[in-house]
PDB file of C-alpha atoms in Angstrom:
ATOM      1  CA  MET A   1      -0.441  -0.184  -0.262  1.00 43.00           C
ATOM      2  CA  ASN A   2       1.586   3.904  -0.759  1.00 46.00           C
ATOM      3  CA  LYS A   3       1.191   6.359   1.359  1.00 44.00           C
ATOM      4  CA  ASP A   4       1.612   9.910  -0.584  1.00 47.00           C
ATOM      5  CA  HIS A   5       3.802  12.411   1.275  1.00 47.00           C
ATOM      6  CA  SER A   6       1.849  14.990  -0.597  1.00 56.00           C
ATOM      7  CA  THR A   7      -0.073  17.566   1.246  1.00 70.00           C
ATOM      8  CA  LYS A   8      -2.340  20.546   0.161  1.00 78.00           C
ATOM      9  CA  PRO A   9      -1.395  24.073   1.177  1.00 80.00           C
ATOM     10  CA  GLU A  10      -3.915  25.562   3.555  1.00 85.00           C
ATOM     11  CA  ILE A  11      -5.640  28.203   2.561  1.00 86.00           C
ATOM     12  CA  ASP A  12      -6.572  31.152   5.080  1.00 82.00           C
ATOM     13  CA  ASN A  13     -10.420  31.525   5.424  1.00 82.00           C
ATOM     14  CA  HIS A  14     -10.757  35.327   5.722  1.00 82.00           C
ATOM     15  CA  THR A  15      -8.294  36.193   3.312  1.00 84.00           C
ATOM     16  CA  GLY A  16      -8.099  33.025   0.432  1.00 84.00           C
ATOM     17  CA  VAL A  17      -4.470  33.176   0.559  1.00 86.00           C
ATOM     18  CA  GLU A  18      -2.222  29.888   1.155  1.00 88.00           C
ATOM     19  CA  THR A  19      -0.380  30.123   4.483  1.00 88.00           C
ATOM     20  CA  THR A  20       3.416  29.141   5.346  1.00 86.00           C
ATOM     21  CA  GLY A  21       2.035  27.246   8.040  1.00 83.00           C
ATOM     22  CA  HIS A  22       4.259  29.204  10.330  1.00 85.00           C
ATOM     23  CA  GLU A  23       1.595  29.994  13.234  1.00 84.00           C
ATOM     24  CA  TRP A  24       2.253  31.925  16.396  1.00 87.00           C
ATOM     25  CA  ASP A  25      -0.603  31.875  19.483  1.00 87.00           C
ATOM     26  CA  GLY A  26      -3.020  31.310  16.932  1.00 82.00           C
ATOM     27  CA  ILE A  27      -1.435  33.771  14.109  1.00 87.00           C
ATOM     28  CA  LYS A  28      -1.173  32.827  11.138  1.00 87.00           C
ATOM     29  CA  GLU A  29       1.441  33.626   8.572  1.00 88.00           C
ATOM     30  CA  LEU A  30       0.095  34.832   4.498  1.00 89.00           C
ATOM     31  CA  ASN A  31       2.568  34.062   2.090  1.00 88.00           C
ATOM     32  CA  ASN A  32       1.876  37.128  -0.245  1.00 88.00           C
ATOM     33  CA  PRO A  33       4.548  37.423  -2.783  1.00 86.00           C
ATOM     34  CA  LEU A  34       6.849  40.430  -2.456  1.00 88.00           C
ATOM     35  CA  PRO A  35       5.488  43.978  -4.267  1.00 92.00           C
ATOM     36  CA  ARG A  36       6.631  43.893  -7.523  1.00 94.00           C
ATOM     37  CA  TRP A  37       8.441  47.611  -7.138  1.00 96.00           C
ATOM     38  CA  TRP A  38      10.032  46.404  -3.964  1.00 95.00           C
ATOM     39  CA  LEU A  39      11.687  43.089  -6.415  1.00 95.00           C
ATOM     40  CA  TRP A  40      12.407  45.408  -9.525  1.00 96.00           C
ATOM     41  CA  ILE A  41      14.719  47.164  -6.933  1.00 97.00           C
ATOM     42  CA  PHE A  42      16.200  44.628  -5.610  1.00 96.00           C
ATOM     43  CA  TYR A  43      17.415  42.767  -9.068  1.00 96.00           C
ATOM     44  CA  ALA A  44      18.454  46.557  -9.716  1.00 97.00           C
ATOM     45  CA  CYS A  45      20.455  46.549  -6.677  1.00 97.00           C
ATOM     46  CA  CYS A  46      21.958  43.402  -7.722  1.00 96.00           C
ATOM     47  CA  VAL A  47      22.591  44.130 -11.076  1.00 96.00           C
ATOM     48  CA  TRP A  48      24.461  47.303  -9.822  1.00 94.00           C
ATOM     49  CA  SER A  49      26.883  45.882  -7.518  1.00 93.00           C
ATOM     50  CA  VAL A  50      28.057  43.697  -9.930  1.00 92.00           C
ATOM     51  CA  VAL A  51      28.724  47.149 -12.013  1.00 93.00           C
ATOM     52  CA  TYR A  52      30.299  48.391  -8.551  1.00 90.00           C
ATOM     53  CA  TRP A  53      32.873  45.209  -8.599  1.00 88.00           C
ATOM     54  CA  ILE A  54      34.203  45.796 -11.809  1.00 89.00           C
ATOM     55  CA  PHE A  55      34.862  48.930 -11.986  1.00 90.00           C
ATOM     56  CA  MET A  56      35.480  50.515  -8.378  1.00 88.00           C
ATOM     57  CA  PRO A  57      37.267  49.182  -5.174  1.00 87.00           C
ATOM     58  CA  SER A  58      35.567  46.395  -3.960  1.00 83.00           C
ATOM     59  CA  TRP A  59      37.275  42.114  -2.397  1.00 80.00           C
ATOM     60  CA  PRO A  60      39.173  42.617  -0.054  1.00 83.00           C
ATOM     61  CA  GLY A  61      42.638  40.251  -0.454  1.00 77.00           C
ATOM     62  CA  ILE A  62      45.345  38.997   1.867  1.00 77.00           C
ATOM     63  CA  ASN A  63      48.118  41.605   0.759  1.00 78.00           C
ATOM     64  CA  SER A  64      45.683  44.099  -2.061  1.00 79.00           C
ATOM     65  CA  HIS A  65      42.270  44.392  -2.736  1.00 79.00           C
ATOM     66  CA  LEU A  66      40.663  44.328  -6.016  1.00 80.00           C
ATOM     67  CA  ARG A  67      40.989  47.641  -7.416  1.00 82.00           C
ATOM     68  CA  GLY A  68      38.564  47.926 -10.203  1.00 85.00           C
ATOM     69  CA  THR A  69      39.115  49.172 -13.968  1.00 85.00           C
ATOM     70  CA  ARG A  70      38.258  52.757 -13.338  1.00 85.00           C
ATOM     71  CA  ASN A  71      41.645  52.472 -10.706  1.00 84.00           C
ATOM     72  CA  HIS A  72      39.232  54.788  -8.843  1.00 85.00           C
ATOM     73  CA  SER A  73      41.060  55.931  -4.981  1.00 84.00           C
ATOM     74  CA  ASP A  74      39.163  58.086  -2.516  1.00 85.00           C
ATOM     75  CA  ARG A  75      42.933  58.631  -0.571  1.00 85.00           C
ATOM     76  CA  ALA A  76      44.658  59.486  -4.149  1.00 86.00           C
ATOM     77  CA  ASN A  77      41.637  61.920  -4.999  1.00 87.00           C
ATOM     78  CA  VAL A  78      41.690  63.315  -1.182  1.00 90.00           C
ATOM     79  CA  ALA A  79      45.759  63.933  -1.845  1.00 89.00           C
ATOM     80  CA  ALA A  80      44.820  66.307  -5.143  1.00 87.00           C
ATOM     81  CA  ALA A  81      42.456  67.737  -3.417  1.00 88.00           C
ATOM     82  CA  LEU A  82      44.897  69.319  -1.381  1.00 83.00           C
ATOM     83  CA  GLU A  83      47.286  69.954  -2.898  1.00 87.00           C
ATOM     84  CA  THR A  84      44.768  71.834  -5.834  1.00 86.00           C
ATOM     85  CA  LEU A  85      43.349  73.905  -1.927  1.00 77.00           C
ATOM     86  CA  LYS A  86      47.412  74.092  -1.567  1.00 79.00           C
ATOM     87  CA  ASP A  87      47.433  76.084  -4.031  1.00 81.00           C
ATOM     88  CA  VAL A  88      44.955  78.303  -4.283  1.00 77.00           C
ATOM     89  CA  ARG A  89      46.170  79.586  -0.629  1.00 80.00           C
ATOM     90  CA  LYS A  90      49.671  79.949  -1.370  1.00 86.00           C
ATOM     91  CA  VAL A  91      48.388  82.433  -3.910  1.00 86.00           C
ATOM     92  CA  ASN A  92      46.042  84.630  -1.141  1.00 86.00           C
ATOM     93  CA  ALA A  93      49.156  84.262   1.073  1.00 89.00           C
ATOM     94  CA  GLN A  94      51.633  85.723  -1.042  1.00 89.00           C
ATOM     95  CA  ARG A  95      48.921  88.931  -1.177  1.00 89.00           C
ATOM     96  CA  LEU A  96      48.432  88.543   2.648  1.00 90.00           C
ATOM     97  CA  LEU A  97      52.422  88.772   3.566  1.00 89.00           C
ATOM     98  CA  ALA A  98      52.745  92.248   0.373  1.00 89.00           C
ATOM     99  CA  VAL A  99      49.838  94.050   2.367  1.00 83.00           C
ATOM    100  CA  GLY A 100      50.723  96.289   5.733  1.00 77.00           C
ATOM    101  CA  SER A 101      47.304  97.093   7.935  1.00 85.00           C
ATOM    102  CA  VAL A 102      44.186  95.494   7.918  1.00 87.00           C
ATOM    103  CA  ALA A 103      43.013  98.953   6.479  1.00 88.00           C
ATOM    104  CA  GLU A 104      43.847  97.375   3.496  1.00 90.00           C
ATOM    105  CA  ILE A 105      43.140  93.827   3.886  1.00 91.00           C
ATOM    106  CA  GLU A 106      39.170  95.237   4.228  1.00 88.00           C
ATOM    107  CA  GLN A 107      39.761  97.075   0.574  1.00 91.00           C
ATOM    108  CA  ASP A 108      39.646  93.004  -0.789  1.00 91.00           C
ATOM    109  CA  PRO A 109      36.568  91.143   0.445  1.00 92.00           C
ATOM    110  CA  GLU A 110      38.030  87.688  -0.863  1.00 91.00           C
ATOM    111  CA  LEU A 111      41.104  88.723   0.546  1.00 92.00           C
ATOM    112  CA  LEU A 112      39.888  89.729   4.438  1.00 93.00           C
ATOM    113  CA  GLN A 113      37.391  86.245   4.076  1.00 93.00           C
ATOM    114  CA  PHE A 114      40.234  84.081   3.237  1.00 92.00           C
ATOM    115  CA  ALA A 115      42.324  85.601   6.609  1.00 93.00           C
ATOM    116  CA  ILE A 116      39.631  85.242   8.454  1.00 94.00           C
ATOM    117  CA  THR A 117      39.032  81.866   7.525  1.00 93.00           C
ATOM    118  CA  ALA A 118      42.349  80.660   8.216  1.00 93.00           C
ATOM    119  CA  GLY A 119      42.772  82.397  11.180  1.00 95.00           C
ATOM    120  CA  HIS A 120      39.468  81.008  12.633  1.00 96.00           C
ATOM    121  CA  SER A 121      40.764  77.943  11.819  1.00 94.00           C
ATOM    122  CA  ALA A 122      44.478  78.438  13.212  1.00 95.00           C
ATOM    123  CA  PHE A 123      43.295  79.972  16.286  1.00 97.00           C
ATOM    124  CA  GLY A 124      40.598  76.926  16.798  1.00 96.00           C
ATOM    125  CA  ASP A 125      43.802  74.084  16.230  1.00 95.00           C
ATOM    126  CA  ASN A 126      46.404  76.301  18.342  1.00 96.00           C
ATOM    127  CA  CYS A 127      44.842  78.950  20.847  1.00 97.00           C
ATOM    128  CA  ALA A 128      41.769  78.074  21.769  1.00 96.00           C
ATOM    129  CA  THR A 129      42.624  75.786  24.445  1.00 95.00           C
ATOM    130  CA  CYS A 130      43.726  79.162  26.313  1.00 96.00           C
ATOM    131  CA  HIS A 131      42.446  82.069  25.232  1.00 96.00           C
ATOM    132  CA  GLY A 132      38.697  79.797  24.684  1.00 95.00           C
ATOM    133  CA  THR A 133      36.819  78.844  21.768  1.00 92.00           C
ATOM    134  CA  GLY A 134      35.521  82.454  20.885  1.00 91.00           C
ATOM    135  CA  GLY A 135      38.526  84.254  22.423  1.00 94.00           C
ATOM    136  CA  GLY A 136      36.724  84.998  25.653  1.00 93.00           C
ATOM    137  CA  GLY A 137      39.530  84.001  27.168  1.00 93.00           C
ATOM    138  CA  PHE A 138      39.862  82.849  31.418  1.00 94.00           C
ATOM    139  CA  LYS A 139      40.891  83.734  34.620  1.00 94.00           C
ATOM    140  CA  GLY A 140      45.044  84.099  33.303  1.00 94.00           C
ATOM    141  CA  TYR A 141      44.290  84.456  30.143  1.00 95.00           C
ATOM    142  CA  PRO A 142      43.382  87.636  28.629  1.00 94.00           C
ATOM    143  CA  ASN A 143      40.005  88.530  26.762  1.00 94.00           C
ATOM    144  CA  LEU A 144      40.376  88.441  22.776  1.00 94.00           C
ATOM    145  CA  ASN A 145      37.397  89.866  22.413  1.00 93.00           C
ATOM    146  CA  ASP A 146      37.752  92.927  24.264  1.00 90.00           C
ATOM    147  CA  ASP A 147      39.723  96.480  23.258  1.00 87.00           C
ATOM    148  CA  VAL A 148      42.109  96.124  26.067  1.00 91.00           C
ATOM    149  CA  TRP A 149      46.060  95.355  24.115  1.00 92.00           C
ATOM    150  CA  LEU A 150      48.743  94.892  27.221  1.00 92.00           C
ATOM    151  CA  TRP A 151      51.553  95.530  24.201  1.00 94.00           C
ATOM    152  CA  GLY A 152      49.319  96.964  21.756  1.00 92.00           C
ATOM    153  CA  GLY A 153      46.671  95.983  19.441  1.00 92.00           C
ATOM    154  CA  SER A 154      48.251  97.156  15.713  1.00 92.00           C
ATOM    155  CA  LEU A 155      47.688  94.508  12.878  1.00 92.00           C
ATOM    156  CA  ALA A 156      51.967  94.173  13.368  1.00 92.00           C
ATOM    157  CA  GLN A 157      51.828  94.560  17.338  1.00 94.00           C
ATOM    158  CA  ILE A 158      49.497  91.313  16.879  1.00 95.00           C
ATOM    159  CA  LYS A 159      51.562  89.984  14.699  1.00 95.00           C
ATOM    160  CA  GLN A 160      54.784  90.397  16.551  1.00 96.00           C
ATOM    161  CA  THR A 161      53.024  88.607  20.049  1.00 96.00           C
ATOM    162  CA  ILE A 162      51.660  85.732  18.348  1.00 97.00           C
ATOM    163  CA  THR A 163      54.827  85.445  16.475  1.00 97.00           C
ATOM    164  CA  TYR A 164      57.379  85.619  19.258  1.00 97.00           C
ATOM    165  CA  GLY A 165      55.379  85.069  22.257  1.00 97.00           C
ATOM    166  CA  ILE A 166      55.653  86.348  26.414  1.00 97.00           C
ATOM    167  CA  ARG A 167      57.753  85.219  28.990  1.00 96.00           C
ATOM    168  CA  ASN A 168      59.289  82.584  27.134  1.00 95.00           C
ATOM    169  CA  GLY A 169      63.204  82.710  27.364  1.00 95.00           C
ATOM    170  CA  HIS A 170      62.951  83.963  23.798  1.00 96.00           C
ATOM    171  CA  ASP A 171      65.593  86.770  22.781  1.00 96.00           C
ATOM    172  CA  GLN A 172      62.137  88.374  20.741  1.00 96.00           C
ATOM    173  CA  ALA A 173      59.496  87.465  23.395  1.00 97.00           C
ATOM    174  CA  ARG A 174      57.752  90.313  25.000  1.00 96.00           C
ATOM    175  CA  THR A 175      59.160  90.711  28.184  1.00 95.00           C
ATOM    176  CA  SER A 176      57.117  91.995  31.546  1.00 93.00           C
ATOM    177  CA  GLN A 177      57.399  90.735  35.099  1.00 92.00           C
ATOM    178  CA  MET A 178      55.558  91.518  38.260  1.00 95.00           C
ATOM    179  CA  PRO A 179      57.382  91.254  41.155  1.00 96.00           C
ATOM    180  CA  ALA A 180      55.801  89.300  44.070  1.00 97.00           C
ATOM    181  CA  PHE A 181      55.799  91.370  46.656  1.00 97.00           C
ATOM    182  CA  GLY A 182      54.921  89.540  49.617  1.00 97.00           C
ATOM    183  CA  ASP A 183      56.461  85.660  48.246  1.00 97.00           C
ATOM    184  CA  GLN A 184      60.351  88.165  48.101  1.00 96.00           C
ATOM    185  CA  ASN A 185      59.039  90.391  51.196  1.00 97.00           C
ATOM    186  CA  ILE A 186      59.586  93.584  49.270  1.00 97.00           C
ATOM    187  CA  LEU A 187      56.019  94.896  51.256  1.00 97.00           C
ATOM    188  CA  ASN A 188      54.390  94.016  54.760  1.00 97.00           C
ATOM    189  CA  ARG A 189      51.900  92.936  55.072  1.00 97.00           C
ATOM    190  CA  ASP A 190      49.683  96.226  55.650  1.00 97.00           C
ATOM    191  CA  GLN A 191      51.815  98.070  53.096  1.00 97.00           C
ATOM    192  CA  ILE A 192      49.823  95.107  50.862  1.00 97.00           C
ATOM    193  CA  ASN A 193      46.924  95.695  51.977  1.00 97.00           C
ATOM    194  CA  ASP A 194      46.873  99.717  51.914  1.00 97.00           C
ATOM    195  CA  MET A 195      48.486  98.957  47.850  1.00 97.00           C
ATOM    196  CA  THR A 196      45.150  96.626  47.710  1.00 97.00           C
ATOM    197  CA  SER A 197      42.865  99.471  48.788  1.00 97.00           C
ATOM    198  CA  TYR A 198      44.658 101.549  46.137  1.00 97.00           C
ATOM    199  CA  VAL A 199      44.395  99.846  43.469  1.00 97.00           C
ATOM    200  CA  GLU A 200      40.573  99.160  44.009  1.00 96.00           C
ATOM    201  CA  TYR A 201      40.995 102.882  44.685  1.00 96.00           C
ATOM    202  CA  LEU A 202      41.966 103.494  40.701  1.00 96.00           C
ATOM    203  CA  ALA A 203      39.219 101.728  39.025  1.00 95.00           C
ATOM    204  CA  GLY A 204      37.184 103.445  40.957  1.00 94.00           C
ATOM    205  CA  GLN A 205      36.000 100.526  42.685  1.00 92.00           C
ATOM    206  CA  LYS A 206      35.744 102.192  46.080  1.00 90.00           C
ATOM    207  CA  THR A 207      36.527 104.864  48.019  1.00 91.00           C
ATOM    208  CA  VAL A 208      39.684 104.723  50.380  1.00 93.00           C
ATOM    209  CA  ALA A 209      40.187 106.787  52.915  1.00 94.00           C
ATOM    210  CA  PRO A 210      43.045 109.767  52.339  1.00 94.00           C
ATOM    211  CA  GLU A 211      44.943 108.526  55.579  1.00 96.00           C
ATOM    212  CA  ILE A 212      45.836 105.060  53.758  1.00 95.00           C
ATOM    213  CA  ILE A 213      46.507 107.169  50.263  1.00 95.00           C
ATOM    214  CA  ALA A 214      49.267 109.541  52.735  1.00 96.00           C
ATOM    215  CA  ARG A 215      50.725 105.656  53.401  1.00 96.00           C
ATOM    216  CA  VAL A 216      50.193 104.047  50.246  1.00 97.00           C
ATOM    217  CA  VAL A 217      51.641 107.194  47.853  1.00 97.00           C
ATOM    218  CA  PRO A 218      54.960 106.842  48.405  1.00 97.00           C
ATOM    219  CA  VAL A 219      54.821 103.110  48.239  1.00 97.00           C
ATOM    220  CA  TYR A 220      53.258 103.099  44.691  1.00 97.00           C
ATOM    221  CA  GLN A 221      55.932 106.098  43.951  1.00 97.00           C
ATOM    222  CA  ALA A 222      58.990 103.242  45.166  1.00 97.00           C
ATOM    223  CA  GLN A 223      57.835 100.474  43.668  1.00 97.00           C
ATOM    224  CA  CYS A 224      54.703 100.535  40.757  1.00 97.00           C
ATOM    225  CA  VAL A 225      55.336 103.859  39.000  1.00 97.00           C
ATOM    226  CA  SER A 226      57.834 103.162  37.034  1.00 96.00           C
ATOM    227  CA  CYS A 227      55.855 100.164  35.053  1.00 96.00           C
ATOM    228  CA  HIS A 228      52.018 101.380  36.244  1.00 97.00           C
ATOM    229  CA  GLY A 229      52.535 105.017  35.645  1.00 96.00           C
ATOM    230  CA  ALA A 230      52.060 107.969  38.287  1.00 96.00           C
ATOM    231  CA  ALA A 231      48.570 108.002  37.016  1.00 96.00           C
ATOM    232  CA  GLY A 232      48.089 103.697  36.998  1.00 96.00           C
ATOM    233  CA  THR A 233      47.129 103.864  32.990  1.00 96.00           C
ATOM    234  CA  GLY A 234      50.072 101.164  32.258  1.00 95.00           C
ATOM    235  CA  ASP A 235      52.760 100.986  29.882  1.00 95.00           C
ATOM    236  CA  ARG A 236      51.925  99.258  27.123  1.00 93.00           C
ATOM    237  CA  THR A 237      55.733  99.556  26.097  1.00 92.00           C
ATOM    238  CA  GLN A 238      56.592  96.940  28.664  1.00 93.00           C
ATOM    239  CA  GLY A 239      53.372  95.785  28.941  1.00 93.00           C
ATOM    240  CA  ALA A 240      51.954  96.730  32.532  1.00 95.00           C
ATOM    241  CA  PRO A 241      48.796  96.722  32.575  1.00 95.00           C
ATOM    242  CA  ASN A 242      46.595 100.104  32.848  1.00 96.00           C
ATOM    243  CA  LEU A 243      45.150 100.423  36.784  1.00 96.00           C
ATOM    244  CA  THR A 244      41.555 102.420  35.964  1.00 95.00           C
ATOM    245  CA  ASP A 245      40.160 100.473  33.857  1.00 92.00           C
ATOM    246  CA  ALA A 246      37.468  97.195  34.421  1.00 83.00           C
ATOM    247  CA  GLU A 247      39.832  94.828  33.268  1.00 91.00           C
ATOM    248  CA  TRP A 248      41.174  92.649  35.456  1.00 94.00           C
ATOM    249  CA  LEU A 249      43.397  89.434  33.816  1.00 95.00           C
ATOM    250  CA  TYR A 250      43.799  87.288  37.176  1.00 95.00           C
ATOM    251  CA  GLY A 251      39.774  88.701  38.497  1.00 95.00           C
ATOM    252  CA  GLY A 252      39.009  91.685  40.478  1.00 95.00           C
ATOM    253  CA  SER A 253      38.218  91.411  44.117  1.00 96.00           C
ATOM    254  CA  ARG A 254      39.655  91.939  46.318  1.00 96.00           C
ATOM    255  CA  GLU A 255      40.985  89.326  47.585  1.00 97.00           C
ATOM    256  CA  GLU A 256      42.274  88.222  43.308  1.00 97.00           C
ATOM    257  CA  ILE A 257      44.338  91.881  43.573  1.00 97.00           C
ATOM    258  CA  ARG A 258      45.840  91.211  46.602  1.00 97.00           C
ATOM    259  CA  ALA A 259      46.599  87.819  45.449  1.00 97.00           C
ATOM    260  CA  GLN A 260      48.476  89.962  42.394  1.00 97.00           C
ATOM    261  CA  ILE A 261      50.542  91.457  44.429  1.00 97.00           C
ATOM    262  CA  ILE A 262      51.754  88.657  46.927  1.00 97.00           C
ATOM    263  CA  HIS A 263      52.337  86.169  44.496  1.00 97.00           C
ATOM    264  CA  GLY A 264      53.126  88.062  41.708  1.00 95.00           C
ATOM    265  CA  ARG A 265      51.482  85.923  38.557  1.00 93.00           C
ATOM    266  CA  ASN A 266      53.262  85.697  34.681  1.00 93.00           C
ATOM    267  CA  GLY A 267      51.566  84.016  31.995  1.00 93.00           C
ATOM    268  CA  VAL A 268      53.411  82.323  29.603  1.00 96.00           C
ATOM    269  CA  MET A 269      52.892  82.722  26.136  1.00 97.00           C
ATOM    270  CA  PRO A 270      54.760  79.744  23.418  1.00 96.00           C
ATOM    271  CA  VAL A 271      56.551  81.039  20.526  1.00 97.00           C
ATOM    272  CA  TRP A 272      54.254  80.226  18.071  1.00 97.00           C
ATOM    273  CA  GLY A 273      56.567  81.984  15.196  1.00 96.00           C
ATOM    274  CA  GLU A 274      58.441  78.095  15.419  1.00 95.00           C
ATOM    275  CA  ARG A 275      55.308  76.601  15.276  1.00 95.00           C
ATOM    276  CA  LEU A 276      53.170  78.224  12.108  1.00 95.00           C
ATOM    277  CA  ASP A 277      54.988  79.588   8.294  1.00 92.00           C
ATOM    278  CA  GLU A 278      53.983  83.695   8.505  1.00 93.00           C
ATOM    279  CA  ALA A 279      51.484  83.661   6.065  1.00 93.00           C
ATOM    280  CA  THR A 280      49.363  81.715   9.276  1.00 94.00           C
ATOM    281  CA  ILE A 281      50.329  84.400  11.723  1.00 96.00           C
ATOM    282  CA  THR A 282      49.506  87.151   9.430  1.00 95.00           C
ATOM    283  CA  ALA A 283      45.728  85.557   9.339  1.00 95.00           C
ATOM    284  CA  LEU A 284      45.678  84.798  12.740  1.00 95.00           C
ATOM    285  CA  ALA A 285      46.729  88.810  13.711  1.00 95.00           C
ATOM    286  CA  VAL A 286      43.863  89.879  11.001  1.00 95.00           C
ATOM    287  CA  TYR A 287      41.295  87.210  13.174  1.00 95.00           C
ATOM    288  CA  VAL A 288      42.397  88.542  16.816  1.00 95.00           C
ATOM    289  CA  HIS A 289      42.876  91.562  15.939  1.00 94.00           C
ATOM    290  CA  THR A 290      38.886  91.595  14.270  1.00 92.00           C
ATOM    291  CA  LEU A 291      37.374  89.738  17.136  1.00 92.00           C
ATOM    292  CA  GLY A 292      38.561  92.671  19.521  1.00 82.00           C
ATOM    293  CA  GLY A 293      38.049  95.671  17.170  1.00 74.00           C
ATOM    294  CA  GLY A 294      42.134  96.288  17.332  1.00 76.00           C
ATOM    295  CA  GLU A 295      43.421  99.158  16.568  1.00 79.00           C
TER     296      GLU A 295
END
């Protein structure tokens, strides 16, 4: 007796469609065909993949990969694009080095845009760590967005500062030295307290008793006038801050002013001229000049 192992496909009673025979919690899967548009897209992708394998790099090998008949290389394309960009930048860099002031650069919108873009990029790579992404600075690191310049705010002066830095040991670095009047026992505690009050007075932060002024003015004249001037307005040739404005590198509270008098903190800026080319430094100087308004 022969046994018929064939079975008829099950038909769903509600839709009249064959089922796959799969069932989950009483729910049966219908054996509907895939949409034609989906099938055509699938077949097209298969054909496209074969064409891609022929023309473009694809299958990896042990030591290399299938390079394709076009011998295409994104790495080579990027390298070529970078060389083209260098050539374009070289032309603009030469033009940038030929001008002597921001006013001249501003007369050429294309050159100004190049300088600001290149300067912004270089600033983000080299300067933002200390001065902040937008140049706002931090305590001990100058704010480049204001119009306060310790060493001058012309393009040439900013470029000089960037090129050789500050207090880094280079022969042409900007150099100034704030003595540690407390740590070096130049002034005693009472004199430091009086000097703190006098600096607050110069900055217009408080009213100081006449007897304190009488005591501290001779000390100020003996210790501070040579750098900050008799009126406390500072000296850019020495990088000595103006004590009469409201700008404070290390903070303007009484305790912060007192700490600066006691410890004489002096920041250091690197010699960027040994790391960056002249065109990049010029672009940086233009960018910094535009941040703070320049001079």
